């Protein structure tokens, strides 16, 4: 089936959230008495659920507290310590002009994702903005993708009508779980090797190259 919908990850794909996310992690670690590592060592936590990040620093019973503390900083200012990647607005505008519906499927809590996309003027391009819930019941990428598919009115059996675009293995593995076409982008926080080894069918080095790949799948 030719692809008809394009699902985008958020962090590392549409925007570069490094400053805000790492500031919020460092804030949470310091507030809870943990040693705060160098910022550069925290970039690997951009993409996966926060529970995975904090599991490296705290026992299981303290992870919920760590996430809540992280969100104090992130809600107040971290979500705005962010930048849209060059070329992304033009990519989204072109897809909209061509009548190609797009959605966001992110492991970030949905409310944060909506606020960020509205703040940067990107929300208008998406039919659905779907993310994790605040309780952690919908946090893994396959769960988020299933939720977005449902909101698009698609069953898992029709998921092959979608393209998943992301920068980490979680996006590629999520796409594979539903038989979606997957495109990994290399300007985010996963390497080309990570993307290909986790099932990316194609990779793009720029938004312009990504647009070309998407259009070839749609046509």
Coordinates of C-alpha atoms in Angstrom, one line a residue:
X1 CA 0.0 0.0 0.0
X2 CA 1.3 3.5 -0.9
X3 CA 1.9 5.6 2.1
X4 CA -0.8 8.3 2.8
X5 CA 0.2 9.5 6.3
X6 CA 3.5 10.8 7.8
X7 CA 4.2 10.4 11.5
X8 CA 7.0 12.5 13.0
X9 CA 8.9 12.1 16.2
X10 CA 9.4 15.4 18.0
X11 CA 12.7 15.6 19.9
X12 CA 15.7 15.3 17.6
X13 CA 13.5 15.2 14.5
X14 CA 11.4 18.5 14.4
X15 CA 13.2 20.4 17.2
X16 CA 16.5 20.3 19.0
X17 CA 15.5 20.1 22.7
X18 CA 19.0 19.4 24.1
X19 CA 19.4 22.4 26.3
X20 CA 16.0 22.2 27.9
X21 CA 16.0 18.4 28.5
X22 CA 19.6 18.3 29.9
X23 CA 18.9 21.3 32.1
X24 CA 15.8 19.6 33.5
X25 CA 17.7 16.3 34.1
X26 CA 20.5 18.2 35.8
X27 CA 18.0 20.1 37.9
X28 CA 16.3 16.9 39.0
X29 CA 19.5 15.1 39.9
X30 CA 20.8 18.1 41.9
X31 CA 17.5 18.6 43.7
X32 CA 17.4 14.9 44.7
X33 CA 21.0 14.8 45.9
X34 CA 22.5 12.8 43.1
X35 CA 25.8 13.6 41.4
X36 CA 25.3 15.8 38.3
X37 CA 27.3 14.4 35.3
X38 CA 28.6 16.6 32.4
X39 CA 25.9 17.7 30.1
X40 CA 27.4 15.9 27.2
X41 CA 26.8 12.5 28.9
X42 CA 23.1 13.2 29.1
X43 CA 22.4 13.7 25.4
X44 CA 21.8 9.9 25.0
X45 CA 18.6 10.4 27.1
X46 CA 16.9 12.5 24.4
X47 CA 14.4 10.2 22.8
X48 CA 13.6 7.3 25.2
X49 CA 11.1 7.6 28.1
X50 CA 12.4 9.5 31.1
X51 CA 12.0 6.4 33.3
X52 CA 14.9 4.8 31.4
X53 CA 17.2 7.9 32.0
X54 CA 16.5 8.1 35.7
X55 CA 16.8 4.4 36.2
X56 CA 20.6 4.9 35.8
X57 CA 20.7 7.2 38.8
X58 CA 17.9 6.2 41.2
X59 CA 16.3 3.0 42.5
X60 CA 12.9 2.1 41.1
X61 CA 11.0 3.6 44.0
X62 CA 12.5 7.0 43.4
X63 CA 12.0 7.2 39.6
X64 CA 8.5 8.7 39.9
X65 CA 9.8 11.5 42.2
X66 CA 12.7 12.2 39.7
X67 CA 10.3 12.5 36.8
X68 CA 8.1 14.9 38.8
X69 CA 11.1 17.0 39.8
X70 CA 12.3 17.1 36.2
X71 CA 8.9 18.3 35.1
X72 CA 9.0 21.2 37.5
X73 CA 11.9 22.7 35.6
X74 CA 10.7 21.5 32.2
X75 CA 7.2 23.0 32.6
X76 CA 8.5 26.3 33.8
X77 CA 11.3 26.9 31.2
X78 CA 12.9 23.8 29.8
X79 CA 10.3 23.1 27.1
X80 CA 11.1 26.6 25.6
X81 CA 14.9 26.0 25.7
X82 CA 14.5 24.4 22.3
X83 CA 15.0 25.3 18.6
X84 CA 13.3 24.2 15.4
X85 CA 15.7 22.6 13.0
X86 CA 16.5 24.6 9.9
X87 CA 14.3 23.5 7.0
X88 CA 11.6 21.8 9.1
X89 CA 8.9 24.6 8.7
X90 CA 9.4 24.5 4.9
X91 CA 9.2 20.7 4.9
X92 CA 5.9 20.7 6.8
X93 CA 4.5 23.6 4.7
X94 CA 5.2 21.7 1.5
X95 CA 3.6 18.5 2.8
X96 CA 0.5 20.5 3.9
X97 CA 0.3 22.3 0.5
X98 CA 0.4 18.9 -1.2
X99 CA -2.5 17.7 1.0
X100 CA -0.4 15.1 2.7
X101 CA -1.7 14.6 6.3
X102 CA 0.9 14.6 9.1
X103 CA 0.9 13.7 12.8
X104 CA 3.3 13.7 15.7
X105 CA 4.1 10.5 17.7
X106 CA 6.4 11.4 20.6
X107 CA 7.3 9.8 23.9
X108 CA 7.1 13.3 25.4
X109 CA 3.9 14.0 27.4
X110 CA 1.3 15.1 25.0
X111 CA 0.6 18.4 26.8
X112 CA 4.2 19.4 26.6
X113 CA 4.4 18.4 22.9
X114 CA 1.3 20.5 22.0
X115 CA 2.7 23.5 23.9
X116 CA 6.1 23.3 22.2
X117 CA 4.6 23.0 18.7
X118 CA 2.2 25.8 19.3
X119 CA 5.0 28.0 20.7
X120 CA 7.1 27.5 17.6
X121 CA 4.3 27.8 15.2
X122 CA 4.3 24.2 14.0
X123 CA 1.0 22.9 15.5
X124 CA -1.0 24.0 12.5
X125 CA 0.7 21.5 10.3
X126 CA -0.5 18.4 12.1
X127 CA -3.8 16.5 12.0
X128 CA -2.9 14.8 15.3
X129 CA -0.3 15.6 18.0
X130 CA 0.0 12.4 20.0
X131 CA 2.3 11.7 23.0
X132 CA 2.7 9.9 26.2
X133 CA 0.4 10.4 29.1
X134 CA 1.6 11.9 32.4
X135 CA 1.0 8.7 34.3
X136 CA 3.4 6.6 32.3
X137 CA 0.7 4.2 31.0
X138 CA 1.4 5.3 27.4
X139 CA 5.1 6.0 27.2
X140 CA 6.8 3.4 25.0
X141 CA 6.9 4.3 21.3
X142 CA 4.7 1.4 20.1
X143 CA 2.0 2.5 22.6
X144 CA 2.2 6.1 21.3
X145 CA 2.0 5.0 17.7
X146 CA -1.0 2.8 18.4
X147 CA -2.7 5.8 20.1
X148 CA -1.9 8.1 17.1
X149 CA -3.2 5.5 14.6
X150 CA -6.5 5.3 16.6
X151 CA -6.8 9.1 16.5
X152 CA -6.2 9.1 12.8
X153 CA -9.0 6.5 12.4
X154 CA -6.6 3.8 11.3
X155 CA -6.4 0.2 12.6
X156 CA -3.0 -1.5 13.2
X157 CA -3.8 -3.5 10.1
X158 CA -3.8 -0.3 8.0
X159 CA -0.5 1.0 9.5
X160 CA 1.3 0.2 6.3
X161 CA -0.3 3.4 5.0
X162 CA 2.0 5.4 7.2
X163 CA 5.6 6.6 7.2
X164 CA 7.4 7.0 10.5
X165 CA 10.1 9.6 10.7
X166 CA 12.5 9.8 13.7
X167 CA 16.0 10.1 14.9
X168 CA 16.4 7.2 17.3
X169 CA 16.1 3.4 17.4
X170 CA 12.8 3.7 19.3
X171 CA 11.2 5.3 16.3
X172 CA 12.5 2.7 13.9
X173 CA 11.5 -0.2 16.2
X174 CA 8.1 1.3 16.7
X175 CA 7.6 1.6 13.0
X176 CA 8.7 -2.0 12.5
X177 CA 6.2 -3.2 15.1
X178 CA 3.4 -1.9 12.8
X179 CA 4.9 -2.7 9.4
X180 CA 5.3 1.0 8.6
X181 CA 7.8 2.5 6.2
X182 CA 10.6 4.0 8.4
X183 CA 12.9 6.9 7.6
X184 CA 15.7 7.8 10.0
X185 CA 17.0 11.3 10.2
X186 CA 20.7 11.9 11.0
X187 CA 20.5 15.4 12.3
X188 CA 19.1 14.3 15.7
X189 CA 20.6 12.2 18.5
X190 CA 20.9 8.7 17.0
X191 CA 23.7 7.7 14.6
X192 CA 23.1 6.3 11.1
X193 CA 24.4 3.0 12.4
X194 CA 21.8 3.1 15.2
X195 CA 19.0 3.9 12.8
X196 CA 19.9 1.2 10.2
X197 CA 20.6 -1.5 12.8
X198 CA 17.1 -0.9 14.3
X199 CA 15.3 -1.2 11.1
X200 CA 15.4 2.1 9.3
X201 CA 14.5 1.5 5.6
X202 CA 16.0 4.8 4.5
X203 CA 17.9 7.7 6.1
X204 CA 17.9 11.4 5.3
X205 CA 20.7 13.9 6.1
X206 CA 18.6 17.1 5.6
X207 CA 14.9 18.0 5.6
X208 CA 15.1 18.6 1.9
X209 CA 16.3 15.0 1.4
X210 CA 13.6 13.8 3.7
X211 CA 11.0 15.6 1.6
X212 CA 12.2 13.8 -1.5
X213 CA 12.1 10.4 0.2
X214 CA 8.5 11.1 1.6
X215 CA 7.2 12.2 -1.8
X216 CA 8.6 9.1 -3.5
X217 CA 6.7 6.9 -1.0
X218 CA 3.5 8.9 -1.4
X219 CA 3.4 9.0 -5.2

